[in-house]
């Protein structure tokens, strides 16, 4: 039955002859492990295609949705993180294998006649693969993609004559936006893959025409050692591809593809390209001012030009130097080693710089924060709204922009600031403050030295702490203890300076509703009012122009939330 | 299919089998995550807070006995994005003499077109396949398998609120999606 169906199909399609010619193609000189890179590349390209299609089902190319949809793939889609990991690390694996394939074919002298056109097709394929890599990592619209790709399009903009127009064309406008994403997306999923398929077809057809580039042996020897593609070479190819895919699977599963915070045009992000573009990035450091084009375009262009014209350089040289292909392979290898060294230099200089580590750590924290906030859904106005919609997160940003020139971060060594704010008005904070108001993290760096440290017994301290804590509208107040603290307020001498009437004496802040939302907001607006520090005040006044109402609200909420945070100083 | 080869036939079979196995392993490694992610929407969806009643106006906005079309707007989480106000559907609301309301989903139970009001004939009419429904939603004629789908209306003081639901189309039973 099956045989009859096979016969029927074969008479219509001739598939048996096709299979036969595919499997029993003669490999001159015999099967070799070093021929495996090309077929592994084909396997990886297919893997990129299927994982790419799966990702495409969930991805949305717009500035408001791209990051959110990629985060959705990472967190909500079943096995989505693994698919994206495979696609992400698959790109890296392809670049590595392209280099190995290039070196192998170069040392075999595959650029010599009659394979010149196939060498050129391979060169075009490499350019397409690099372009796919570049367009791909903008698509998540995260900080890394956004800033690293800016560099690439800015380089296009520096080209003489056409630069400005070219950049506008690539970006789809004067600056990055929806049209940049739709263009890069179209390139990445339609135009470049179409080109890839076309040139891969040419590359494979020409490969079938000429066969592998055999080792340097007499023709009889090659013939004697010749083997059909099946079983040995096919086994080598499959085994290597399986090892590559297996490794890739492991890395994707254990690492997962990174996703930075959403692209924020207002941020200071440490822009670094993917590792395979680091050599180009490093090269830019050596050319200043007007010489920039040398690093961005001329040198890389010359290197690529050398690679593309290798068959013709060889044809020219071989008349004088019969072993020219070895010399050229050596030059190519040294050139690639130089490219690798540039990349290593870029990594090394980043490793040495502590500022890089700090910025990277901050970017990582921000990414985690954005992804935590995104679990409830990303606002339709875009992922940057996540920060603004969360008063605590936004409050922290306003604090670091507006307040930290005086109120330093609590873990700053040798603290010299105004009272530090992390853990402000928590029980621990109040207790520490009452015991030592002149400590550097409290009033130690201000003029205020009139408050005495509280030296009473621990239980009285606890009661006073609970009373002060209860003023801030806290849900977890022990009422009886707070009541006891209120009774101690007069007797322990607090009332000789502080009032509890909401009006104040001008001697020390009134403590009615201390550290509540309303108290804090009023304090920030008018710290020098009699109700607050009066004449003792050193803090700047933050009125509506310096701190708009919504920012004040965010700061107030952030400060209020500190009561449940741990102290960040010893 | 055979060809002279340096590899003896038994070893050829062995290598062939291993090759098929390894090839299968590659295909499986690719297929599991790809198919798994593609089929992701088939997993049972988590219950969302989508049954909160939607305010559509005040009692006085409605004339007794005259159906009025109201848009149902509420916050929606759609895959990754969250919107505070999105139109999720519409309903025909009729205020009755006793102060209660009836509400009918505008989605035709046939194949999901939006049902209109035919004022001249005094009944509801679907523009797609000419199903017609009486003012109380009962099926009059046409291919619709059942009458229009009623929605629960709640009156809180002056405020009128609709509990929005969607039902499966094309079947005579009323089954919530």
PDB file of C-alpha atoms in Angstrom, chain A residues 20 24 43 47 50-51 54 57-58 60 65 68-69 72 76-79 82-83 86 227 230-232 234-235 238-239 241-242 245-246 249 376-380 389, chain B residues 1-7 11-12 15-16 18-20 22-23 25-26 28-30 32-41 43 77 79-84 86:
ATOM      1  CA  UNK A  20      18.945  10.093  -3.755  1.00  0.00           C
ATOM      2  CA  UNK A  24      24.411  10.312  -2.020  1.00  0.00           C
ATOM      3  CA  UNK A  43      19.406  24.503  11.222  1.00  0.00           C
ATOM      4  CA  UNK A  47      15.076  27.680  14.383  1.00  0.00           C
ATOM      5  CA  UNK A  50       9.991  29.160  13.806  1.00  0.00           C
ATOM      6  CA  UNK A  51      10.741  30.917  17.109  1.00  0.00           C
ATOM      7  CA  UNK A  54       5.909  32.210  17.558  1.00  0.00           C
ATOM      8  CA  UNK A  57       2.029  36.048  17.364  1.00  0.00           C
ATOM      9  CA  UNK A  58       2.414  38.075  20.567  1.00  0.00           C
ATOM     10  CA  UNK A  60       3.104  44.456  18.901  1.00  0.00           C
ATOM     11  CA  UNK A  65       2.915  48.390  23.262  1.00  0.00           C
ATOM     12  CA  UNK A  68       4.625  45.606  27.237  1.00  0.00           C
ATOM     13  CA  UNK A  69       4.044  42.839  24.700  1.00  0.00           C
ATOM     14  CA  UNK A  72       3.908  39.711  28.300  1.00  0.00           C
ATOM     15  CA  UNK A  76       2.364  35.374  30.635  1.00  0.00           C
ATOM     16  CA  UNK A  77       2.824  33.290  27.501  1.00  0.00           C
ATOM     17  CA  UNK A  78       3.320  29.598  28.154  1.00  0.00           C
ATOM     18  CA  UNK A  79       6.990  28.806  27.442  1.00  0.00           C
ATOM     19  CA  UNK A  82      12.045  29.989  26.499  1.00  0.00           C
ATOM     20  CA  UNK A  83      11.007  30.874  22.934  1.00  0.00           C
ATOM     21  CA  UNK A  86      16.084  30.639  21.972  1.00  0.00           C
ATOM     22  CA  UNK A 227      32.334   9.123   0.236  1.00  0.00           C
ATOM     23  CA  UNK A 230      25.018   9.644   3.691  1.00  0.00           C
ATOM     24  CA  UNK A 231      25.735   8.237   6.208  1.00  0.00           C
ATOM     25  CA  UNK A 232      28.931   9.717   7.601  1.00  0.00           C
ATOM     26  CA  UNK A 234      25.099  13.601   7.370  1.00  0.00           C
ATOM     27  CA  UNK A 235      25.745  12.044  10.763  1.00  0.00           C
ATOM     28  CA  UNK A 238      23.322  16.243  12.471  1.00  0.00           C
ATOM     29  CA  UNK A 239      25.399  15.449  15.549  1.00  0.00           C
ATOM     30  CA  UNK A 241      23.679  20.648  14.917  1.00  0.00           C
ATOM     31  CA  UNK A 242      22.119  18.674  17.774  1.00  0.00           C
ATOM     32  CA  UNK A 245      20.768  23.318  19.495  1.00  0.00           C
ATOM     33  CA  UNK A 246      21.085  21.438  22.780  1.00  0.00           C
ATOM     34  CA  UNK A 249      18.345  25.253  24.633  1.00  0.00           C
ATOM     35  CA  UNK A 376      -1.149  44.633  36.674  1.00  0.00           C
ATOM     36  CA  UNK A 377      -1.150  45.591  33.003  1.00  0.00           C
ATOM     37  CA  UNK A 378       0.606  48.427  31.202  1.00  0.00           C
ATOM     38  CA  UNK A 379      -1.351  51.687  30.736  1.00  0.00           C
ATOM     39  CA  UNK A 380      -2.461  52.321  27.179  1.00  0.00           C
ATOM     40  CA  UNK A 389       1.137  55.817  38.047  1.00  0.00           C
TER      41      UNK A 389
ATOM     42  CA  UNK B   1      18.536   3.201  -2.438  1.00  0.00           C
ATOM     43  CA  UNK B   2      22.070   2.090  -2.055  1.00  0.00           C
ATOM     44  CA  UNK B   3      25.410   3.264  -3.256  1.00  0.00           C
ATOM     45  CA  UNK B   4      28.873   1.783  -2.965  1.00  0.00           C
ATOM     46  CA  UNK B   5      30.381   3.108   0.243  1.00  0.00           C
ATOM     47  CA  UNK B   6      33.414   2.599   2.416  1.00  0.00           C
ATOM     48  CA  UNK B   7      31.112   2.154   5.390  1.00  0.00           C
ATOM     49  CA  UNK B  11      27.432   0.421  10.478  1.00  0.00           C
ATOM     50  CA  UNK B  12      25.531   2.398   7.854  1.00  0.00           C
ATOM     51  CA  UNK B  15      24.745   5.715  11.764  1.00  0.00           C
ATOM     52  CA  UNK B  16      21.498   6.261   9.894  1.00  0.00           C
ATOM     53  CA  UNK B  18      21.501   7.700  15.210  1.00  0.00           C
ATOM     54  CA  UNK B  19      21.191  10.481  12.642  1.00  0.00           C
ATOM     55  CA  UNK B  20      17.409  10.135  12.543  1.00  0.00           C
ATOM     56  CA  UNK B  22      19.453  13.263  16.618  1.00  0.00           C
ATOM     57  CA  UNK B  23      17.441  14.983  13.915  1.00  0.00           C
ATOM     58  CA  UNK B  25      15.813  15.536  18.984  1.00  0.00           C
ATOM     59  CA  UNK B  26      16.534  18.848  17.221  1.00  0.00           C
ATOM     60  CA  UNK B  28      11.556  18.191  19.332  1.00  0.00           C
ATOM     61  CA  UNK B  29      13.662  20.850  21.059  1.00  0.00           C
ATOM     62  CA  UNK B  30      12.311  23.408  18.624  1.00  0.00           C
ATOM     63  CA  UNK B  32       8.039  21.999  22.287  1.00  0.00           C
ATOM     64  CA  UNK B  33       8.538  25.687  23.113  1.00  0.00           C
ATOM     65  CA  UNK B  34       7.195  26.912  19.773  1.00  0.00           C
ATOM     66  CA  UNK B  35       3.980  24.884  19.932  1.00  0.00           C
ATOM     67  CA  UNK B  36       3.670  25.504  23.669  1.00  0.00           C
ATOM     68  CA  UNK B  37       3.758  29.250  23.196  1.00  0.00           C
ATOM     69  CA  UNK B  38       1.462  29.249  20.184  1.00  0.00           C
ATOM     70  CA  UNK B  39      -1.146  27.246  22.113  1.00  0.00           C
ATOM     71  CA  UNK B  40      -0.829  29.508  25.161  1.00  0.00           C
ATOM     72  CA  UNK B  41      -4.268  31.181  24.731  1.00  0.00           C
ATOM     73  CA  UNK B  43      -5.158  27.598  28.708  1.00  0.00           C
ATOM     74  CA  UNK B  77      -7.051  44.593  30.771  1.00  0.00           C
ATOM     75  CA  UNK B  79      -3.311  40.939  27.185  1.00  0.00           C
ATOM     76  CA  UNK B  80      -0.556  43.354  28.239  1.00  0.00           C
ATOM     77  CA  UNK B  81      -2.354  46.671  28.211  1.00  0.00           C
ATOM     78  CA  UNK B  82      -4.660  48.221  30.763  1.00  0.00           C
ATOM     79  CA  UNK B  83      -7.135  50.916  29.893  1.00  0.00           C
ATOM     80  CA  UNK B  84      -9.253  52.862  32.338  1.00  0.00           C
ATOM     81  CA  UNK B  86     -12.799  51.234  26.929  1.00  0.00           C
TER      82      UNK B  86
END
